[in-house]
Amino acid sequence: MGTAICFLVNMTGRFLIGVVLVLVLGLGLTSSHVIDDISKDLIDKFDEVKASLVDNKQLQADTYVSDGLVKLILKIYNSPEVKGKCEKEAKAKREEWKQKQKNLIPGRSSKLDYQALIHLKKSFAADGTWLEAMESEACSVCVLNKLCDDTDDILKRFKFDSSFSKRKQRRLCKVILLALAPRLFPPEDGEAVVCDTQAPYRTFDGRCNNLVTDRLFGSTGGEFRRLETPDYGDCVSALRTDENGDELPNARNVSRFVHDGNEERKTPESSTLTHLAMNFAQFLDHDVTLAEAQGLDCEPYNAKLNPECINIEVPDDDSSFRNRSVREFELERDAPHREPKGCKLIVRQHSNTITAYIDGSNVYGSSDEEAADLRDRNGLLRTMKPPHGCPMKRLLPAQDPDLFCESRDPLRPCFVAGDERANENPGLISVHTIFVREHNRIAKEFNRITSWDAERIFQETRRIIGAVLQRIVYNEFLPLILSKKMILDNDLNLLSGKKTSKDYDPTLNAQMSSAFSVAAYRFGHSMIRDTFSRIPQVIFEQKCDKEKPFLPIPTLDFGNPQYVYDKCQGALDSIYRGLVDDPSSKVDGKFAAAVQNNLSRGKCDLADLIAINIERSRERGVGGYTRYRNGFCKMGRKKVKEFDDLKKDGFTTEAIKNLKMVYKHVDDIDLFTGLHLEGSNPDDLEKYVKCAEEKKENVHADSTE
């Protein structure tokens, strides 16, 4: 699972969590390389570094392109035949989309049930903003087509290798022009951020964490990073296509034929991970990444009127869903990041609506307003006494009754927490509740032993909870997920005693990457079981066979909080014992039927989570598996060029056979699918670990206070 591991290492980096999470690719080119003279060798090198070139802040355009070429591009761009016509065409398309919106059939609220378990008020974009973004994107597509497809003036200047097909030359031309966009259209000055450099506590929205390079690094609303060049069908925003420019295979077919969809199949259990590892991984994800949604009505009768609806068609022979009258899975595209206005060369990016740091934002929120709403008196967090009168410990506060909730009992409402996805499953609710209770336990102790005011008690406790989360991630979670070799190679061990790390690098952007959030970190979906066990205390502590276990909770009952209130079945405590006692499913590319064939997202809405994951990567412009395996992750082995080359990465013969049946080319394999099918790469660690640990002791010997 080498490629999958590289994303987790990239997320944690060589730095203490909460400082910076993502490694940055180096450019690797020197000033002697100019795009006026592109040889085959340079193109190969460019393939390795193009992700960095797309990052506006890393492109030193004068190093890579001559003034003559810039002048030529701008001359053609500013002509009436290019800019003038493209602006007119893009505005016409916007008007066409607006007219289509008027023909929508009134149905459910724009904030739909199928989105409500993931998005509530906070993470929905303002209505209609997609129209403005799509006008900019349409103009960008038009300009690129005219510069690279309709004329050979620029292609001739690039001097591409003659072995490249015309399609490849034109596509690479567009990629290069997009990389040069900051030179062609200098970005406007960013927002001025005022920071209190003496502030003793983190901001809630992540601003001012980095006071040296960029005060917005890792803050809410930041743009998801790219580890590889965005891979869109039109280079700007259209869904990723296959190597021939055709539509990729149906995502549901990939799910059922490659990932072995079968309602009767039982997923094998992990020998090292409990079901709590799955729920903590989800809890951790909800501390660092949440894309902005659009809240569009993608009901089948409206979907074709909105280009941002990308519903997944259920194949005719798919009896699992067709027999239940499910013809398609509703799916909307994530909202585009705030694009610059006007007809400029842009690529669609996306916004992270929460902080990218492991800072407990899933407990406290990612804004001052959220934090204020969650606070109680005396530095505590709000909790709720169970409304039906049972003698139970306090729970998370009740959610606003006007918001979507799967509960059918007004006395058993959904909950509100620092992250709006807290109600997705009873295990996640349990983890949220544990951390809120721990905050209040510590805060009460501070009230007892100090004379601090409520604000200091709240902030000092918040600081402790953030540190606890970070320590759990590094000391308990990652050692179970990553190999010892990976942890040692990437310096992910916490230092013992009073030793302190000197690894903080303020030049690194802490924002999450799109590939991590929509593909790599979704490995946890393979860990989900079909049920959540509920275990009585006496069985958990004494393994007493005379006691009957409580009834398990079906995982397919998504979003229903009633089980947390069920005192007769042990309520939240029994759920948490089940998480600790049950093994998780094995991370192996196979998935529980509950999420693959029975994902319930509201009334009369069934879907396949695996198909949705695959389609989500495509719409976010995340390239295929081989692009990351051969490029960003640089596995130290020969590149994968044919399906049979996958054997070297531990793909089974059966998996390769299934991939060949669905995909036309090995480079078409979706990142989510490839990462889940990778095999393990066993290492002879005993000698290596001993040597590396001795080396670390020597390196950090002078770091003590």
XYZ file of C-alpha atoms in Angstrom:
705
model
C 0.000 0.000 0.000
C 2.944 2.256 -0.714
C 1.085 4.932 -2.684
C -1.728 5.088 -0.145
C 0.786 5.430 2.679
C 2.533 8.304 0.900
C -0.619 10.406 1.262
C -0.852 9.787 5.004
C 2.809 10.635 5.417
C 2.239 13.729 3.331
C -0.697 14.707 5.537
C 1.287 14.396 8.744
C 4.604 15.507 7.276
C 7.788 15.681 9.301
C 6.236 18.184 11.649
C 4.163 18.091 14.770
C 0.467 18.028 13.900
C -1.128 21.439 14.304
C 2.013 23.085 12.929
C 1.917 22.013 9.279
C 0.454 19.020 7.506
C 1.411 18.964 3.862
C 4.784 18.601 2.145
C 5.416 20.767 -0.910
C 6.896 19.527 -4.161
C 10.098 21.185 -5.285
C 10.239 22.541 -8.821
C 13.424 20.782 -9.835
C 14.086 22.990 -12.890
C 16.897 25.469 -13.377
C 16.985 28.827 -15.119
C 18.519 27.224 -18.197
C 15.172 25.643 -19.085
C 12.827 27.834 -21.056
C 9.516 26.798 -22.562
C 10.559 28.228 -25.948
C 12.680 25.107 -26.440
C 10.797 22.058 -25.226
C 12.504 18.753 -25.881
C 11.176 15.298 -25.026
C 13.470 15.134 -21.990
C 12.164 18.438 -20.730
C 8.566 17.281 -21.226
C 9.319 14.196 -19.131
C 10.769 16.449 -16.449
C 7.828 18.798 -16.767
C 5.445 15.885 -16.126
C 7.138 15.396 -12.765
C 6.887 19.002 -11.638
C 3.752 20.346 -13.317
C 1.810 20.221 -10.047
C 4.204 22.774 -8.638
C 3.948 24.906 -11.760
C 0.191 25.176 -11.330
C 0.647 26.561 -7.815
C 0.623 30.337 -8.340
C 2.948 31.026 -5.415
C 5.662 28.684 -6.658
C 5.807 29.727 -10.284
C 8.751 31.981 -11.094
C 7.561 32.642 -14.628
C 10.657 34.542 -15.835
C 12.664 31.378 -15.157
C 10.538 29.196 -17.413
C 9.389 31.376 -20.290
C 10.866 34.105 -22.483
C 9.428 37.588 -22.832
C 8.892 36.938 -26.519
C 6.545 34.048 -25.903
C 4.606 35.996 -23.254
C 4.119 38.891 -25.667
C 2.925 36.506 -28.386
C 0.399 34.831 -26.077
C -0.967 38.152 -24.823
C -1.166 39.568 -28.360
C -3.283 36.636 -29.553
C -5.326 36.591 -26.327
C -6.235 40.309 -26.512
C -7.377 40.123 -30.133
C -11.137 40.455 -30.889
C -11.029 36.960 -32.355
C -10.057 35.470 -28.987
C -10.938 37.514 -25.925
C -13.849 39.361 -27.519
C -15.523 36.258 -28.920
C -14.855 34.168 -25.782
C -16.363 36.781 -23.464
C -19.462 36.933 -25.633
C -19.718 33.127 -25.794
C -19.311 32.725 -22.007
C -22.002 35.320 -21.236
C -24.378 33.591 -23.631
C -23.783 30.281 -21.849
C -24.474 31.913 -18.492
C -27.787 33.256 -19.764
C -28.638 29.817 -21.121
C -27.954 28.225 -17.710
C -30.014 30.913 -15.969
C -32.963 30.218 -18.261
C -32.722 26.510 -17.555
C -32.909 27.239 -13.831
C -36.280 28.907 -14.342
C -37.620 25.632 -15.721
C -36.760 23.608 -12.623
C -39.681 21.657 -11.208
C -40.407 22.754 -7.611
C -39.431 19.935 -5.299
C -37.418 19.518 -2.165
C -35.557 22.350 -0.538
C -32.315 23.360 -2.198
C -30.526 22.039 0.904
C -31.410 18.446 0.119
C -31.692 15.394 2.315
C -28.909 13.573 0.492
C -26.527 16.407 1.340
C -27.775 17.012 4.882
C -25.699 14.306 6.548
C -22.585 16.010 5.140
C -23.554 19.661 4.739
C -25.791 21.948 6.754
C -25.909 25.746 6.838
C -22.211 26.442 7.254
C -20.735 24.649 4.265
C -23.236 25.614 1.566
C -22.159 28.238 -0.924
C -24.396 31.219 -1.536
C -27.092 30.411 -4.100
C -26.125 31.155 -7.669
C -22.410 31.691 -7.160
C -21.727 28.765 -9.463
C -23.086 30.734 -12.416
C -20.396 33.399 -12.064
C -17.682 30.789 -11.628
C -18.863 28.809 -14.631
C -18.902 31.916 -16.822
C -15.224 32.447 -15.964
C -14.480 28.777 -16.622
C -16.348 28.774 -19.945
C -14.344 31.789 -21.060
C -11.105 30.084 -20.004
C -11.990 26.939 -21.983
C -12.775 29.045 -25.029
C -9.471 30.956 -24.810
C -7.437 27.767 -24.398
C -9.144 26.182 -27.381
C -8.404 29.186 -29.552
C -4.774 29.441 -28.410
C -3.917 25.739 -28.632
C -6.495 24.149 -30.958
C -7.426 26.776 -33.542
C -3.947 28.079 -34.343
C -0.474 26.612 -34.652
C 1.316 29.852 -33.747
C 1.923 28.880 -30.122
C 2.318 25.156 -30.775
C 5.164 25.912 -33.181
C 6.960 27.970 -30.520
C 6.780 25.084 -28.053
C 8.596 22.725 -30.473
C 7.017 19.585 -29.084
C 8.598 16.247 -29.867
C 7.295 14.909 -33.182
C 6.349 11.590 -31.560
C 3.594 13.301 -29.576
C 0.112 13.004 -31.034
C -1.697 16.190 -32.006
C -4.101 15.679 -29.099
C -1.236 15.323 -26.617
C 0.494 18.413 -27.975
C -2.644 20.509 -27.673
C -3.426 19.249 -24.196
C 0.112 19.908 -22.978
C -0.067 23.353 -24.570
C -3.125 24.102 -22.420
C -1.475 22.769 -19.263
C 1.554 24.984 -19.821
C -0.549 28.086 -20.523
C -2.542 27.484 -17.337
C 0.722 27.165 -15.425
C 1.815 30.505 -16.873
C -1.455 32.236 -15.987
C 0.031 34.139 -12.987
C 2.556 35.756 -15.323
C -0.016 36.480 -17.998
C -2.580 37.741 -15.496
C -0.826 38.819 -12.273
C -2.998 37.927 -9.270
C -4.599 40.724 -7.315
C -3.326 41.480 -3.824
C -4.822 39.145 -1.265
C -6.824 40.009 1.802
C -4.966 41.982 4.458
C -5.071 39.942 7.653
C -4.440 41.672 10.973
C -3.014 39.378 13.637
C -2.357 39.797 17.314
C 1.188 38.463 17.411
C 1.033 38.174 21.195
C -2.222 36.203 21.302
C -1.806 33.207 23.633
C -4.444 31.018 21.912
C -5.270 29.793 18.422
C -7.912 31.577 16.389
C -10.988 29.465 15.725
C -10.811 29.924 11.947
C -7.103 29.048 11.650
C -5.963 32.529 10.675
C -2.681 33.854 12.055
C -1.319 30.382 12.754
C 1.533 31.224 10.395
C 2.889 34.717 11.079
C 5.873 34.499 8.736
C 4.872 33.402 5.230
C 1.094 33.624 4.918
C -1.353 34.386 7.720
C -4.113 32.496 5.889
C -2.258 29.180 5.638
C -4.597 26.418 6.836
C -7.511 28.762 7.578
C -11.183 28.301 6.699
C -12.137 29.072 3.131
C -8.666 28.227 1.877
C -8.149 26.578 -1.473
C -7.457 22.834 -1.429
C -3.900 22.199 -2.578
C -2.917 20.159 -5.603
C -0.241 17.464 -5.400
C -0.463 16.883 -9.144
C -1.754 19.021 -11.993
C -5.580 19.117 -12.053
C -6.803 16.526 -14.552
C -10.002 17.850 -16.116
C -11.421 16.715 -19.432
C -11.091 20.224 -20.871
C -8.090 21.156 -18.661
C -10.300 23.675 -16.803
C -13.330 22.126 -15.099
C -14.995 19.258 -17.005
C -14.956 15.798 -15.411
C -11.786 13.766 -15.948
C -11.806 11.656 -19.114
C -9.880 8.544 -20.141
C -6.598 8.549 -22.052
C -8.448 8.818 -25.378
C -10.557 11.750 -24.251
C -13.670 9.587 -23.832
C -15.901 9.192 -20.790
C -14.475 7.049 -17.993
C -16.323 3.819 -17.077
C -19.523 4.123 -15.080
C -18.559 4.609 -11.415
C -21.160 2.102 -10.194
C -19.730 -0.542 -12.553
C -16.248 0.115 -11.152
C -17.674 -0.364 -7.664
C -19.448 -3.642 -8.325
C -17.029 -5.293 -10.781
C -13.686 -4.126 -9.362
C -14.579 -3.780 -5.688
C -16.664 -6.954 -5.607
C -20.079 -5.493 -4.748
C -22.201 -8.276 -3.273
C -24.830 -7.906 -0.579
C -24.154 -11.403 0.786
C -20.390 -10.948 0.977
C -18.842 -10.548 4.419
C -15.788 -8.319 4.550
C -12.751 -9.873 6.321
C -11.814 -8.441 9.699
C -8.635 -6.582 10.561
C -6.205 -8.337 12.892
C -4.884 -5.054 14.351
C -7.573 -2.354 14.118
C -10.782 -1.975 16.087
C -13.973 -0.356 14.838
C -12.986 2.657 16.949
C -10.021 3.169 14.587
C -12.547 3.675 11.788
C -14.625 6.154 13.766
C -11.597 8.035 15.082
C -10.266 8.270 11.515
C -13.602 9.792 10.540
C -13.506 12.140 13.531
C -9.979 13.207 12.518
C -11.084 13.789 8.931
C -13.848 16.039 10.225
C -11.222 18.150 11.972
C -9.291 18.962 8.809
C -11.412 18.808 5.654
C -14.933 19.746 4.485
C -15.465 20.965 0.923
C -18.010 23.655 0.181
C -21.225 22.365 -1.422
C -23.706 24.084 -3.722
C -27.054 22.774 -2.455
C -28.513 22.164 -5.909
C -31.666 20.196 -6.704
C -30.317 17.226 -8.627
C -33.520 15.199 -8.652
C -33.620 13.214 -11.932
C -36.282 15.495 -13.401
C -34.053 18.562 -12.787
C -30.528 17.172 -13.110
C -30.252 17.571 -16.879
C -31.056 21.285 -16.552
C -28.038 21.942 -14.353
C -24.500 21.266 -15.614
C -23.334 21.012 -11.990
C -25.447 17.888 -11.413
C -23.394 14.766 -12.151
C -25.810 12.004 -11.171
C -24.482 8.449 -11.517
C -26.631 6.228 -13.718
C -27.458 2.790 -12.346
C -26.760 0.214 -15.104
C -29.732 -1.739 -16.448
C -28.347 -5.068 -15.192
C -27.729 -3.786 -11.654
C -30.526 -5.652 -9.880
C -29.346 -4.549 -6.433
C -30.655 -1.034 -7.097
C -32.917 -1.494 -10.131
C -35.149 -3.913 -8.175
C -35.670 -1.114 -5.656
C -36.563 1.379 -8.409
C -33.278 3.275 -8.085
C -32.227 4.531 -11.527
C -29.506 6.998 -10.561
C -27.592 8.338 -7.564
C -28.056 12.048 -7.081
C -24.743 13.874 -6.953
C -23.822 17.523 -7.306
C -20.389 18.977 -7.888
C -18.571 20.658 -5.029
C -18.696 24.437 -5.190
C -15.868 26.111 -7.117
C -13.432 28.227 -5.164
C -13.983 31.951 -5.616
C -12.605 32.390 -9.112
C -11.295 35.719 -10.403
C -13.849 37.649 -12.437
C -13.323 38.235 -16.104
C -11.953 36.162 -18.947
C -8.687 34.871 -17.485
C -7.026 31.491 -17.687
C -8.175 29.550 -14.629
C -8.543 25.979 -13.387
C -11.386 25.006 -11.098
C -10.286 24.737 -7.483
C -12.298 24.087 -4.314
C -12.639 25.548 -0.836
C -12.069 23.908 2.540
C -14.715 25.314 4.892
C -12.937 24.246 8.088
C -9.409 24.636 9.431
C -6.757 22.319 8.013
C -5.004 21.966 11.394
C -5.673 19.266 13.943
C -6.866 21.853 16.415
C -10.131 20.405 17.728
C -12.318 22.365 15.311
C -14.649 19.354 15.292
C -15.180 20.062 19.012
C -15.151 23.871 19.047
C -16.086 24.902 15.499
C -14.135 26.755 12.839
C -15.429 30.272 13.454
C -15.971 32.659 16.352
C -19.742 32.368 15.846
C -19.740 28.557 16.028
C -17.552 28.573 19.124
C -19.784 31.118 20.851
C -22.861 29.007 20.113
C -21.248 25.885 21.587
C -20.066 27.543 24.822
C -21.742 27.390 28.199
C -21.031 29.278 31.417
C -17.841 28.958 33.459
C -15.700 27.905 30.512
C -17.723 24.781 29.775
C -19.257 23.508 26.542
C -23.018 23.201 26.216
C -24.520 19.797 26.829
C -28.074 18.472 27.100
C -29.878 16.516 29.752
C -31.664 13.646 27.958
C -35.191 15.022 27.400
C -37.090 11.820 28.060
C -36.095 11.677 31.721
C -33.904 8.566 31.786
C -31.014 8.674 34.298
C -28.214 9.138 31.788
C -25.106 11.231 31.508
C -25.411 14.490 29.628
C -25.267 14.410 25.843
C -24.341 16.831 23.081
C -26.751 19.775 22.772
C -29.812 19.398 20.541
C -29.641 20.508 16.923
C -31.903 23.270 15.614
C -35.261 21.533 14.920
C -35.544 23.338 11.571
C -32.477 21.505 10.236
C -32.694 18.102 8.590
C -32.594 15.171 11.023
C -33.227 11.455 10.541
C -34.757 11.079 14.004
C -38.485 10.504 13.978
C -38.903 11.256 17.685
C -38.905 14.913 18.826
C -37.697 13.712 22.232
C -34.649 12.189 20.603
C -33.281 15.065 18.501
C -30.112 15.174 16.442
C -27.061 16.802 17.969
C -24.926 19.848 17.309
C -21.130 19.797 17.588
C -18.089 21.639 16.291
C -18.472 19.834 12.963
C -21.848 19.631 11.243
C -21.410 15.958 10.252
C -21.555 14.705 13.846
C -24.847 12.826 13.293
C -23.623 10.574 10.483
C -23.506 7.430 12.657
C -23.815 6.479 16.345
C -20.092 5.710 16.653
C -19.149 9.189 15.475
C -21.685 10.748 17.854
C -20.059 8.761 20.653
C -16.551 10.041 19.862
C -17.819 13.638 19.709
C -19.554 13.210 23.053
C -16.453 11.791 24.751
C -14.379 14.864 23.834
C -17.061 17.333 24.929
C -17.377 15.530 28.258
C -13.600 15.588 28.651
C -13.521 19.336 28.017
C -16.120 19.866 30.710
C -14.342 17.574 33.171
C -11.099 19.543 32.809
C -12.876 22.907 32.870
C -14.688 22.002 36.090
C -11.386 21.079 37.668
C -9.913 24.449 36.640
C -12.942 26.148 38.183
C -12.250 24.280 41.406
C -8.501 24.872 41.717
C -7.946 28.294 40.059
C -9.330 31.812 40.176
C -9.269 32.130 36.382
C -12.176 33.773 34.600
C -14.444 31.787 32.242
C -12.572 32.849 29.091
C -9.208 31.626 30.323
C -10.682 28.375 31.627
C -12.323 27.748 28.247
C -9.202 28.565 26.225
C -6.756 26.663 28.442
C -9.020 23.613 28.316
C -9.366 23.954 24.555
C -5.570 24.035 24.299
C -5.331 20.795 26.300
C -7.982 19.028 24.198
C -6.124 20.051 21.028
C -2.910 18.611 22.442
C -4.690 15.403 23.453
C -6.000 14.998 19.910
C -2.554 15.549 18.457
C -0.968 13.059 20.820
C -3.596 10.419 20.024
C -2.963 10.907 16.300
C 0.806 10.540 16.585
C 1.148 8.162 19.505
C -1.769 5.789 18.915
C -3.490 6.232 15.550
C -0.647 6.616 13.050
C 1.477 3.770 14.488
C -1.448 1.454 13.736
C -1.954 2.783 10.213
C 1.631 3.355 9.044
C 4.543 0.935 9.180
C 7.406 1.529 11.598
C 9.645 2.199 8.611
C 7.358 4.959 7.340
C 7.138 6.576 10.770
C 10.898 6.518 11.243
C 11.696 7.626 7.695
C 9.376 10.628 7.999
C 10.213 11.505 11.608
C 6.651 11.033 12.841
C 7.559 9.795 16.326
C 6.758 12.061 19.233
C 9.844 12.953 21.215
C 9.984 11.687 24.781
C 10.508 13.586 27.993
C 11.397 17.264 27.616
C 12.788 16.930 24.110
C 11.379 19.438 21.646
C 11.200 19.353 17.873
C 12.962 22.005 15.771
C 11.257 20.966 12.539
C 8.701 23.750 12.125
C 8.920 25.266 8.642
C 6.813 28.420 8.125
C 7.191 28.237 4.352
C 4.922 25.199 4.061
C 1.218 25.599 3.425
C -0.812 23.508 5.859
C -3.897 23.251 3.654
C -5.236 19.800 2.819
C -4.924 18.485 -0.743
C -7.813 17.447 -2.975
C -6.269 14.011 -3.614
C -6.009 13.376 0.117
C -9.539 14.483 0.959
C -11.475 12.816 -1.878
C -9.462 9.631 -2.378
C -6.491 8.693 -0.174
C -7.975 9.325 3.256
C -11.214 7.609 2.335
C -9.444 4.317 3.026
C -11.510 4.339 6.212
C -14.613 3.453 4.208
C -13.127 -0.019 3.757
C -12.922 -0.366 7.560
C -16.670 0.045 8.134
C -18.610 -2.935 9.479
C -22.237 -3.703 8.619
C -23.210 -3.308 12.279
C -22.203 -1.384 15.389
C -22.130 -3.739 18.382
C -23.543 -2.646 21.745
C -21.891 -4.406 24.663
C -23.013 -4.453 28.332
C -20.382 -3.431 30.860
C -20.279 -6.835 32.558
C -19.519 -8.609 29.271
C -16.927 -6.015 28.322
C -15.103 -6.234 31.672
C -15.584 -9.894 32.599
C -16.562 -11.564 29.305
C -19.528 -13.028 31.143
C -21.231 -15.549 28.847
C -24.420 -15.578 30.964
C -25.224 -12.010 30.021
C -26.954 -11.387 26.728
C -25.371 -8.752 24.487
C -27.448 -5.807 23.425
C -28.934 -5.670 19.949
C -26.472 -4.439 17.308
C -27.143 -1.235 15.367
C -27.409 -1.646 11.589
C -24.878 0.619 9.914
C -27.330 1.282 7.096
C -29.499 3.315 9.503
C -27.437 6.406 8.744
C -27.937 9.603 10.674
C -30.442 8.215 13.172
C -29.478 9.337 16.710
C -32.108 7.302 18.578
C -29.614 4.601 19.612
C -27.608 7.074 21.703
C -30.733 7.637 23.821
C -31.574 3.932 24.190
C -30.931 3.397 27.910
C -32.324 -0.138 27.870
C -29.629 -1.092 25.356
C -26.810 0.672 27.177
C -27.073 4.001 25.318
C -23.815 5.718 24.342
C -21.624 3.711 26.726
C -22.543 0.376 25.131
C -21.884 1.782 21.654
C -18.412 2.925 22.682
C -17.625 -0.453 24.230
C -18.620 -2.033 20.927
C -16.233 0.230 19.031
C -13.376 -0.786 21.316
C -14.233 -4.503 21.266
C -15.093 -5.117 17.603
C -12.379 -5.414 14.974
C -12.792 -3.137 11.991
C -13.108 -4.535 8.508
C -9.806 -5.027 6.725
C -8.550 -2.268 4.422
C -8.607 -4.314 1.227
C -10.737 -2.645 -1.424
C -13.844 -4.490 -0.308
C -16.680 -2.714 1.438
C -19.594 -3.412 3.732
C -22.928 -3.858 1.965
C -24.296 -1.090 4.176
C -22.250 1.524 2.323
C -21.889 -0.147 -1.080
C -25.471 -1.210 -1.693
C -27.563 0.437 1.028
C -26.288 3.962 1.602
C -29.427 5.740 2.804
C -29.169 9.524 2.550
C -32.754 10.390 3.409
C -36.245 9.259 2.532
C -36.345 7.122 -0.626
C -32.705 7.882 -1.416
C -30.358 4.908 -1.774
C -26.850 5.100 -3.199
C -23.392 3.495 -3.363
C -20.724 5.329 -1.356
C -17.919 3.721 -3.364
C -19.316 4.932 -6.681
C -19.769 8.395 -5.181
C -16.136 8.459 -4.006
C -14.941 7.529 -7.491
C -17.112 10.157 -9.193
C -16.107 12.790 -6.635
C -12.437 12.407 -7.572
C -13.304 12.779 -11.240
C -15.286 15.966 -10.730
C -12.572 17.476 -8.517
C -9.998 16.989 -11.268
C -7.961 14.446 -9.310
C -5.787 12.437 -11.689
C -5.665 8.669 -11.925
C -3.761 6.206 -9.758
C -0.695 5.869 -11.988
C -0.177 9.636 -12.099
C 0.314 9.711 -8.319
C 2.080 6.370 -8.115
C 4.584 7.267 -10.852
C 4.785 10.978 -10.040
C 4.111 12.487 -6.633
C 4.689 9.364 -4.555
C 7.815 8.288 -6.499
C 7.732 4.739 -5.223
C 11.356 3.992 -6.110
C 10.329 1.297 -8.562
C 9.852 1.199 -12.326
C 6.893 3.179 -13.590
C 3.586 1.409 -14.184
C 2.875 1.527 -17.928
C 0.747 -1.592 -18.460
C -1.881 -3.380 -16.367
C 0.475 -6.273 -15.617
C 3.010 -3.821 -14.152
C 0.603 -3.479 -11.210
C 1.818 -6.842 -9.904
C 4.937 -5.107 -8.564
C 2.677 -3.042 -6.285
C 0.925 -6.071 -4.846
C -2.188 -6.065 -7.032
C -3.614 -9.571 -7.202
C -4.153 -11.397 -10.474
C -7.900 -11.219 -9.905
C -7.789 -7.472 -9.247
C -5.806 -6.856 -12.456
C -8.264 -8.992 -14.404
C -11.192 -6.974 -13.054
C -9.449 -3.683 -13.808
C -8.806 -4.754 -17.410
C -12.477 -5.630 -17.763
C -13.624 -2.128 -16.743
C -10.841 0.291 -17.759
C -9.397 0.684 -21.278
C -5.947 1.838 -20.152
C -3.961 1.454 -16.946
C -3.700 5.254 -16.647
C -7.506 5.475 -16.511
C -7.690 3.724 -13.106
C -9.226 6.071 -10.553
C -7.030 7.053 -7.614
C -9.519 5.804 -5.000
C -9.699 2.394 -6.682
C -5.966 1.967 -7.227
C -5.065 2.941 -3.668
C -7.481 0.387 -2.217
C -6.207 -2.461 -4.392
C -2.503 -1.976 -3.674
C -0.961 -4.825 -1.750
C 1.330 -4.575 1.236
C 5.053 -4.194 0.740
C 6.590 -6.136 3.641
C 9.887 -4.785 4.915
C 12.623 -6.519 6.846
C 12.346 -4.024 9.687
C 14.131 -5.501 12.670
C 17.654 -4.337 11.814
C 16.401 -1.131 10.190
C 14.261 -0.063 13.160
C 17.027 -0.648 15.676
C 19.513 1.368 13.622
C 17.068 4.190 12.935
C 15.998 4.503 16.561
C 19.627 4.755 17.682
C 20.183 7.429 15.051
C 17.149 9.397 16.238
C 18.364 9.337 19.817
C 21.654 10.871 18.724
C 19.954 13.488 16.526
C 17.621 14.659 19.290
C 20.045 14.368 22.175
C 20.737 18.121 22.051
C 17.058 19.110 21.807
C 16.242 18.859 25.502
C 15.266 21.964 27.400
